[in-house]
Short mmCIF file of C-alpha atoms and ligand atoms in Angstrom, two decimals:
data_model
loop_
_atom_site.label_atom_id
_atom_site.label_comp_id
_atom_site.label_asym_id
_atom_site.label_seq_id
_atom_site.Cartn_x
_atom_site.Cartn_y
_atom_site.Cartn_z
CA UNK J 80 17.30 -31.06 -5.81
CA UNK J 81 13.85 -30.59 -3.48
CA UNK J 82 12.51 -27.49 -4.02
CA UNK J 83 11.87 -25.09 -1.37
CA UNK J 84 8.64 -24.13 0.06
CA UNK J 85 7.22 -20.75 1.10
CA UNK J 86 4.20 -19.44 2.24
CA UNK J 87 3.24 -15.90 2.10
CA UNK J 88 0.51 -13.75 3.81
CA UNK J 89 -0.60 -10.57 4.19
CA UNK J 90 -4.33 -8.69 2.98
CA UNK J 91 -7.18 -6.91 3.94
CA UNK J 92 -6.40 -3.80 1.82
CA UNK J 93 -4.14 -3.80 -1.65
CA UNK J 94 -1.28 -2.04 0.67
CA UNK J 95 -0.87 -5.54 2.16
CA UNK J 96 -0.21 -7.33 -0.69
CA UNK J 97 1.83 -5.24 -2.69
CA UNK J 98 5.27 -6.28 -1.63
CA UNK J 99 4.04 -9.93 -2.02
CA UNK J 100 3.16 -9.04 -5.77
CA UNK J 101 6.58 -7.95 -5.97
CA UNK J 102 8.19 -10.61 -4.22
CA UNK J 103 6.63 -13.68 -6.33
CA UNK J 104 8.26 -13.75 -9.43
CA UNK J 105 11.82 -13.27 -7.86
CA UNK J 106 10.98 -16.14 -5.81
CA UNK J 107 9.81 -18.05 -8.64
CA UNK J 108 13.10 -17.42 -10.28
CA UNK J 109 14.91 -18.76 -7.20
CA UNK J 110 12.79 -21.77 -7.74
CA UNK J 111 10.38 -21.66 -5.04
CA UNK J 112 6.85 -23.58 -4.56
CA UNK J 113 4.57 -20.46 -3.21
CA UNK J 114 1.67 -20.81 -1.40
CA UNK J 115 -0.79 -17.91 -0.54
CA UNK J 116 -2.67 -17.81 2.84
CA UNK J 117 -5.76 -15.07 2.64
CA UNK J 118 -9.03 -14.42 3.46
CA UNK J 119 -12.02 -15.75 2.02
CA UNK J 120 -13.45 -12.45 0.19
CA UNK J 121 -10.49 -9.83 0.84
CA UNK J 122 -8.55 -7.80 -1.88
CA UNK J 123 -5.54 -10.27 -1.66
CA UNK J 124 -7.97 -12.86 -3.36
CA UNK J 125 -8.44 -10.86 -6.04
CA UNK J 126 -4.71 -10.00 -6.46
CA UNK J 127 -3.34 -13.17 -5.85
CA UNK J 128 -5.08 -16.18 -7.50
CA UNK J 129 -4.97 -15.23 -11.02
CA UNK J 130 -0.95 -15.15 -10.62
CA UNK J 131 0.21 -18.66 -12.16
CA UNK J 132 2.14 -21.35 -9.89
CA UNK J 133 0.77 -19.74 -6.69
CA UNK J 134 -1.54 -21.61 -4.58
CA UNK J 135 -4.19 -19.63 -2.62
CA UNK J 136 -5.57 -20.86 0.38
CA UNK J 137 -8.43 -19.22 2.18
CA UNK J 138 -8.98 -19.40 5.87
CA UNK J 139 -11.04 -17.80 8.55
CA UNK J 140 -10.11 -14.20 9.76
CA UNK J 141 -11.49 -11.64 12.45
CA UNK J 142 -10.62 -8.37 12.84
CA UNK J 143 -10.81 -5.92 15.53
CA UNK J 144 -13.29 -2.82 14.74
CA UNK J 145 -13.03 0.48 16.13
CA UNK J 146 -16.32 0.80 16.68
CA UNK J 147 -18.33 -1.55 19.19
CA UNK J 148 -19.66 -4.34 17.74
CA UNK J 149 -21.16 -7.54 18.29
CA UNK J 150 -18.48 -9.10 15.74
CA UNK J 151 -15.52 -7.91 18.09
CA UNK J 152 -16.76 -10.43 20.14
CA UNK J 153 -17.53 -13.05 17.67
CA UNK J 154 -14.21 -12.79 15.80
CA UNK J 155 -11.78 -14.20 18.04
CA UNK J 156 -13.40 -18.01 17.41
CA UNK J 157 -12.96 -16.86 13.47
CA UNK J 158 -9.24 -16.15 14.54
CA UNK J 159 -9.03 -19.77 16.46
CA UNK J 160 -10.18 -21.49 13.54
CA UNK J 161 -7.86 -19.42 11.24
CA UNK J 162 -5.19 -20.92 13.40
CA UNK J 163 -6.13 -24.43 13.46
CA UNK J 164 -6.19 -23.97 9.46
CA UNK J 165 -3.30 -22.67 9.39
CA UNK J 166 -1.46 -25.38 11.49
CA UNK J 167 -2.68 -27.70 9.28
CA UNK J 168 -1.68 -26.19 6.25
CA UNK J 169 1.49 -25.50 7.69
CA UNK J 170 2.15 -29.29 8.58
CA UNK J 171 0.75 -30.33 4.68
CA UNK J 172 3.34 -27.76 3.37
CA UNK J 173 6.17 -27.69 5.47
CA UNK J 174 7.55 -24.38 4.43
CA UNK J 175 10.76 -23.79 5.17
CA UNK J 176 9.75 -19.99 6.07
CA UNK J 177 6.94 -17.88 6.06
CA UNK J 178 6.48 -14.17 5.06
CA UNK J 179 4.06 -11.75 6.52
CA UNK J 180 3.24 -8.35 4.77
CA UNK J 181 0.52 -7.87 8.08
CA UNK J 182 -3.41 -7.12 8.19
CA UNK J 183 -5.49 -9.32 10.09
CA UNK J 184 -5.51 -12.64 8.01
CA UNK J 185 -1.92 -12.65 8.96
CA UNK J 186 -2.40 -13.01 12.64
CA UNK J 187 -3.61 -16.45 12.72
CA UNK J 188 -0.69 -17.40 10.21
CA UNK J 189 1.70 -16.23 12.36
CA UNK J 190 0.61 -17.52 15.60
CA UNK J 191 0.55 -21.03 13.53
CA UNK J 192 4.00 -20.26 12.71
CA UNK J 193 5.25 -20.34 16.14
CA UNK J 194 3.03 -23.30 17.21
CA UNK J 195 4.75 -25.42 13.93
CA UNK J 196 8.17 -23.90 14.98
CA UNK J 197 8.59 -22.60 11.80
CA UNK J 198 10.65 -19.40 11.06
CA UNK J 199 8.53 -16.14 9.84
CA UNK J 200 9.80 -12.74 8.77
CA UNK J 201 7.07 -9.77 8.57
CA UNK J 202 7.34 -6.62 6.85
CA UNK J 203 5.92 -2.97 8.35
CA UNK J 204 5.28 -0.35 5.87
CA UNK J 205 3.88 2.16 8.07
CA UNK J 206 5.84 4.27 10.50
CA UNK J 207 3.80 3.16 13.76
CA UNK J 208 3.12 -0.62 13.20
CA UNK J 209 -0.61 -1.78 12.75
CA UNK J 210 -2.68 -3.60 15.32
CA UNK J 211 -2.32 -7.01 13.41
CA UNK J 212 1.57 -6.48 12.90
CA UNK J 213 2.03 -5.68 16.69
CA UNK J 214 -0.13 -8.90 17.83
CA UNK J 215 2.16 -10.99 15.28
CA UNK J 216 5.91 -9.54 15.92
CA UNK J 217 6.55 -11.62 18.75
CA UNK J 218 6.16 -14.67 16.71
CA UNK J 219 8.56 -13.14 13.99
CA UNK J 220 12.25 -13.84 13.72
CA UNK J 221 12.77 -10.65 12.04
CA UNK J 222 10.60 -7.40 11.15
CA UNK J 223 11.65 -5.81 8.13
CA UNK J 224 10.71 -1.94 8.56
CA UNK J 225 10.09 0.99 5.88
CA UNK J 226 10.50 4.11 8.16
CA UNK J 227 14.21 4.50 9.92
CA UNK J 228 11.90 6.06 12.58
CA UNK J 229 9.63 2.69 13.16
CA UNK J 230 13.17 1.11 14.98
CA UNK J 231 11.77 2.59 17.87
CA UNK J 232 8.31 1.21 17.83
CA UNK J 233 9.45 -2.47 17.87
CA UNK J 234 11.77 -4.46 19.22
CA UNK J 235 15.34 -3.71 18.49
CA UNK J 236 16.55 -6.87 18.62
CA UNK J 237 14.54 -8.44 15.64
CA UNK J 238 13.73 -5.08 13.67
CA UNK J 239 15.95 -3.80 10.29
CA UNK J 240 15.64 -0.74 8.55
CA UNK J 241 15.42 -1.89 4.81
CA UNK J 242 13.23 1.08 3.27
CA UNK J 243 10.18 0.90 0.94
CA UNK J 244 9.37 -1.77 -1.42
CA UNK J 245 8.04 -0.46 -4.91
CA UNK J 246 6.96 -2.59 -7.64
CA UNK J 247 9.68 -2.93 -10.16
CA UNK J 248 7.11 -3.00 -13.15
CA UNK J 249 5.94 0.74 -11.98
CA UNK J 250 9.43 1.82 -13.53
CA UNK J 251 8.43 0.58 -16.98
CA UNK J 252 4.97 3.02 -17.10
CA UNK J 253 4.65 5.38 -20.45
CA UNK J 254 3.18 8.66 -20.19
CA UNK J 255 2.17 8.56 -23.99
CA UNK J 256 0.52 5.44 -23.52
CA UNK J 257 -1.50 6.75 -20.81
CA UNK J 258 -3.02 10.08 -22.85
CA UNK J 259 -3.65 7.85 -25.74
CA UNK J 260 -5.43 5.63 -23.92
CA UNK J 261 -7.29 8.61 -21.80
CA UNK J 262 -7.24 10.75 -24.55
CA UNK J 263 -5.37 13.64 -23.10
CA UNK J 264 -3.01 16.17 -24.36
CA UNK J 265 0.36 15.31 -23.22
CA UNK J 266 1.53 18.52 -23.76
CA UNK J 267 -1.10 19.51 -21.00
CA UNK J 268 -0.31 18.76 -17.28
CA UNK J 269 -2.31 16.05 -15.87
CA UNK J 270 -3.22 15.53 -12.19
CA UNK J 271 -3.56 11.87 -10.60
CA UNK J 272 -5.87 11.82 -7.49
CA UNK J 273 -5.66 8.47 -5.42
CA UNK J 274 -8.01 7.89 -2.39
CA UNK J 275 -5.81 4.69 -1.31
CA UNK J 276 -6.61 1.14 -2.39
CA UNK J 277 -10.04 1.70 -1.45
CA UNK J 278 -10.56 5.39 -2.48
CA UNK J 279 -11.88 8.01 0.11
CA UNK J 280 -15.25 9.44 -0.20
CA UNK J 281 -14.37 12.55 1.22
CA UNK J 282 -11.79 13.11 -1.20
CA UNK J 283 -13.74 12.16 -3.85
CA UNK J 284 -16.37 14.59 -2.90
CA UNK J 285 -13.91 17.19 -2.69
CA UNK J 286 -12.79 16.77 -6.51
CA UNK J 287 -15.87 16.70 -8.06
CA UNK J 288 -17.34 19.85 -6.07
CA UNK J 289 -14.03 21.63 -7.56
CA UNK J 290 -13.62 19.98 -10.71
CA UNK J 291 -14.63 23.03 -13.02
CA UNK J 292 -11.54 24.75 -11.32
CA UNK J 293 -9.26 21.89 -11.43
CA UNK J 294 -10.02 21.19 -14.89
CA UNK J 295 -9.26 24.67 -16.05
CA UNK J 296 -5.81 23.77 -15.72
CA UNK J 297 -5.41 19.96 -15.47
CA UNK J 298 -6.44 16.93 -17.40
CA UNK J 299 -7.12 14.96 -14.23
CA UNK J 300 -7.13 10.85 -13.55
CA UNK J 301 -9.16 10.25 -10.75
CA UNK J 302 -8.88 6.73 -9.02
CA UNK J 303 -12.48 6.95 -6.84
CA UNK J 304 -12.14 2.74 -5.07
CA UNK J 305 -14.52 0.39 -5.93
CA UNK J 306 -18.18 1.17 -6.28
CA UNK J 307 -17.41 4.94 -5.83
CA UNK J 308 -17.31 6.31 -9.45
CA UNK J 309 -20.01 8.55 -10.66
CA UNK J 310 -20.85 8.24 -14.24
CA UNK J 311 -23.10 11.77 -13.87
CA UNK J 312 -19.80 13.59 -13.89
CA UNK J 313 -19.13 13.82 -17.45
CA UNK J 314 -16.09 16.21 -18.64
CA UNK J 315 -13.46 15.48 -21.52
CA UNK J 316 -10.66 16.51 -19.54
CA UNK J 317 -11.56 14.40 -16.20
CA UNK J 318 -11.29 10.61 -16.44
CA UNK J 319 -12.46 8.36 -13.37
CA UNK J 320 -11.42 4.72 -12.52
CA UNK J 321 -12.26 2.68 -9.83
CA UNK J 322 -9.28 0.63 -9.42
CA UNK J 323 -6.60 0.04 -11.99
CA UNK J 324 -4.26 -2.67 -12.02
CA UNK J 325 -2.05 -3.48 -15.04
CA UNK J 326 -2.17 -0.01 -16.49
CA UNK J 327 -1.75 1.94 -13.12
CA UNK J 328 2.27 2.09 -14.22
CA UNK J 329 1.11 4.63 -17.06
CA UNK J 330 -1.32 6.66 -15.17
CA UNK J 331 1.56 7.21 -12.49
CA UNK J 332 4.06 7.79 -14.81
CA UNK J 333 1.93 10.44 -16.77
CA UNK J 334 1.01 12.76 -13.67
CA UNK J 335 2.62 15.90 -13.20
CA UNK J 336 1.38 16.08 -9.62
CA UNK J 337 -0.35 13.72 -7.28
CA UNK J 338 -2.93 14.46 -4.77
CA UNK J 339 -3.67 11.53 -2.17
CA UNK J 340 -4.04 9.95 1.03
CA UNK J 341 -1.01 8.81 2.48
CA UNK J 342 -0.87 5.31 2.76
CA UNK J 343 2.61 3.92 2.92
CA UNK J 344 2.82 1.93 -0.23
CA UNK J 345 1.33 4.72 -2.32
CA UNK J 346 3.36 7.47 -1.15
CA UNK J 347 6.74 5.64 -1.60
CA UNK J 348 5.63 5.00 -5.32
CA UNK J 349 5.25 8.52 -5.67
CA UNK J 350 8.63 9.20 -4.19
CA UNK J 351 10.71 6.37 -6.35
CA UNK J 352 8.41 7.89 -9.30
CA UNK J 353 9.47 11.60 -8.39
CA UNK J 354 5.80 13.10 -8.37
CA UNK J 355 5.33 16.15 -6.70
CA UNK J 356 2.38 15.13 -4.11
CA UNK J 357 -0.35 16.90 -2.09
CA UNK J 358 -1.24 14.42 0.94
CA UNK J 359 -4.64 14.08 2.88
CA UNK J 360 -4.01 11.84 5.30
CA UNK J 361 -6.47 9.83 6.84
CA UNK J 362 -7.83 11.52 10.11
CA UNK J 363 -7.61 10.08 13.54
CA UNK J 364 -11.34 9.55 13.80
CA UNK J 365 -11.14 6.89 11.71
CA UNK J 366 -7.96 5.17 11.76
CA UNK J 367 -5.16 4.91 14.29
CA UNK J 368 -3.03 8.07 12.94
CA UNK J 369 -0.69 5.97 10.59
CA UNK J 370 -1.20 8.32 7.99
CA UNK J 371 -0.98 11.28 9.81
CA UNK J 372 2.63 10.25 10.74
CA UNK J 373 3.69 9.30 7.01
CA UNK J 374 2.57 12.41 5.70
CA UNK J 375 4.32 14.52 8.48
CA UNK J 376 7.63 12.35 7.67
CA UNK J 377 7.37 13.07 3.47
CA UNK J 378 6.64 16.65 4.51
CA UNK J 379 9.47 17.04 6.75
CA UNK J 380 11.83 15.46 4.16
CA UNK J 381 10.48 18.12 1.60
CA UNK J 382 8.65 15.37 -0.49
CA UNK J 383 4.99 16.57 0.03
CA UNK J 384 2.90 19.28 0.90
CA UNK J 385 0.15 17.93 3.29
CA UNK J 386 -3.51 19.12 4.13
CA UNK J 387 -5.11 17.66 7.08
CA UNK J 388 -8.82 16.37 6.12
CA UNK J 389 -10.38 19.05 8.13
CA UNK J 390 -8.94 21.93 6.33
CA UNK J 391 -9.89 20.30 2.95
CA UNK J 392 -11.40 23.33 1.53
CA UNK J 393 -11.18 25.52 -1.74
CA UNK J 394 -8.91 28.13 -0.85
CA UNK J 395 -6.87 26.16 1.48
CA UNK J 396 -6.56 23.50 -1.34
CA UNK J 397 -5.59 25.48 -4.16
CA UNK J 398 -3.42 27.96 -2.18
CA UNK J 399 -1.37 24.62 -1.46
CA UNK J 400 -1.87 23.39 -5.10
CA UNK J 401 0.05 26.79 -6.48
CA UNK J 402 2.96 26.35 -3.53
CA UNK J 403 3.04 22.71 -4.69
CA UNK J 404 3.61 23.99 -8.46
CA UNK J 405 6.38 26.56 -7.71
CA UNK J 406 8.06 24.44 -5.49
CA UNK J 407 7.78 21.28 -7.64
CA UNK J 408 11.06 21.41 -9.28
CA UNK J 409 13.14 21.65 -5.91
CA UNK J 410 10.86 18.85 -4.53
CA UNK J 411 12.13 16.55 -7.73
CA UNK J 412 15.82 17.43 -6.93
CA UNK J 413 15.05 16.17 -3.03
CA UNK J 414 13.52 13.39 -4.19
CA UNK J 415 16.39 12.39 -6.88
CA UNK J 416 19.17 12.80 -3.70
CA UNK J 417 17.37 10.39 -2.04
CA UNK J 418 19.26 7.24 -1.30
CA UNK J 419 16.83 4.78 -2.58
CA UNK J 420 17.23 1.16 -1.32
CA UNK J 421 16.67 -1.96 -3.48
CA UNK J 422 14.38 -3.13 -0.39
CA UNK J 423 13.04 -5.83 -2.34
CA UNK J 424 16.27 -7.47 -2.28
CA UNK J 425 16.54 -6.93 1.55
CA UNK J 426 13.67 -9.12 2.02
CA UNK J 427 14.61 -11.93 0.00
CA UNK J 428 18.16 -11.87 2.09
CA UNK J 429 16.13 -11.74 5.08
CA UNK J 430 13.96 -15.00 3.94
CA UNK J 431 17.35 -16.83 3.05
CA UNK J 432 18.97 -15.81 6.35
CA UNK J 433 15.75 -17.14 8.48
CA UNK J 434 14.83 -20.10 6.46
CA UNK J 435 15.05 -23.48 7.88
C1 LIG H 30 -7.98 2.82 4.95
C2 LIG H 30 -6.67 2.13 5.45
O1 LIG H 30 -6.62 1.28 6.21
N1 LIG H 30 -5.32 2.12 4.87
C3 LIG H 30 -4.28 2.00 5.45
C4 LIG H 30 -3.70 0.97 4.08
O2 LIG H 30 -3.88 1.58 2.76
P1 LIG H 30 -4.15 1.18 1.51
O3 LIG H 30 -4.55 -0.40 1.23
O4 LIG H 30 -4.56 2.25 0.61
O5 LIG H 30 -2.41 0.93 1.22
P2 LIG H 30 -1.45 2.05 0.52
O6 LIG H 30 -1.98 3.33 0.03
O7 LIG H 30 -0.35 1.63 1.14
O8 LIG H 30 -1.04 1.49 -0.86
C5 LIG H 30 -2.21 1.48 -1.99
C6 LIG H 30 -1.64 0.47 -3.11
O9 LIG H 30 -2.45 0.14 -4.02
C7 LIG H 30 -1.95 0.80 -5.24
N2 LIG H 30 -3.02 1.03 -6.54
C8 LIG H 30 -3.98 1.82 -5.76
C9 LIG H 30 -5.17 2.08 -6.51
C10 LIG H 30 -5.38 1.60 -7.97
O10 LIG H 30 -6.32 1.98 -8.61
N3 LIG H 30 -4.69 0.44 -8.15
C11 LIG H 30 -3.67 0.02 -7.33
O11 LIG H 30 -2.61 -0.80 -7.70
C12 LIG H 30 -1.07 1.50 -5.18
O12 LIG H 30 -0.19 1.51 -5.93
C13 LIG H 30 -0.63 0.94 -3.84
O13 LIG H 30 0.38 -0.07 -4.04
O14 LIG H 30 -2.53 -0.05 4.25
C14 LIG H 30 -1.61 1.25 4.24
C15 LIG H 30 -0.10 0.77 4.19
O15 LIG H 30 -0.15 -0.42 5.39
C16 LIG H 30 -1.84 2.12 5.41
O16 LIG H 30 -0.86 3.06 5.41
C17 LIG H 30 -3.02 2.83 5.40
O17 LIG H 30 -3.41 3.56 6.27
#
């Protein structure tokens, strides 16, 4: 039997790697040889290289910045180099298919897929496609989307709504394990704060400024983002971590309420675990506004309360928190009603359908 070969790509932020992390064990069970194309120093390298049986290849990548920068002129050359490297890798590895989760590293890989006539499938987690996926879409056979509304933004013939992919291990978390580790009382409420995979300085500052009031009621777990913890803040009912990998499942399971940015992967994880949430979407000033749309859909469905960044002030926050506490039982009921598709198997199905 000849083994099947697949190339996975995607990176830049952790959100762009999570679907691949969920996919790898399933592909390995089916006997695929897996190669991963990522950037030289992105988070994908950190998350993927420890996985046994997956070979990581770093290529040259460029990205478009929303502000004026000389790098915006230099980066097209890096992308060209990345395309050349990807073509060489594809010719050497001869994959039956390429699966891309998006992010800038995926653009040269998808162009190389087209140049070598290798089928490719893309997954988009946000309501509106990111720039990298937008550029890459013409080169893909299938575009899998998380939000039904996304269908109106992409080529209808190629797109398919499959719902969100949530890493299966997140369902195996334990509140007890979390409380033992944190030295928290399991009988008192726990609030988890997450500023996305990279953390949010804005949210971090707000939380620290109001910590005394928050910790009166809650034991607080704060995921601050890399290099954003502040060891001068000392409080027995407050624990901070910059980034949590394996233990995240326990921390999520232990939370009674979550306060978070509105990155697509994270919010669907909270939804799958039925966690009442307050979302503080990243504003349009510093992003394309994808989180505002993600958050609006969750609010409309009754899964979340939303505070816009400019409104993140003490009065507004604690008023919203009080409403959330009151509405939480109803919110959890709404979340339980939702027909959660097993989206990871839809991803596998698409891979099988389009591979050579
Ligand atoms: C600043 C930015 O560009 N953000 C984008 C990025 O967010 P970001 O990379 O933050 O992505 P998400 O919020 O979608 O996902 C974060 C992921 O990191 C995990 N996690 C987080 C913290 C931690 O300590 N440990 C851990 O494992 C979460 O469980 C989740 O799976 O991609 C998302 C999906 O395309 C977009 O919606 C966001 O707008």
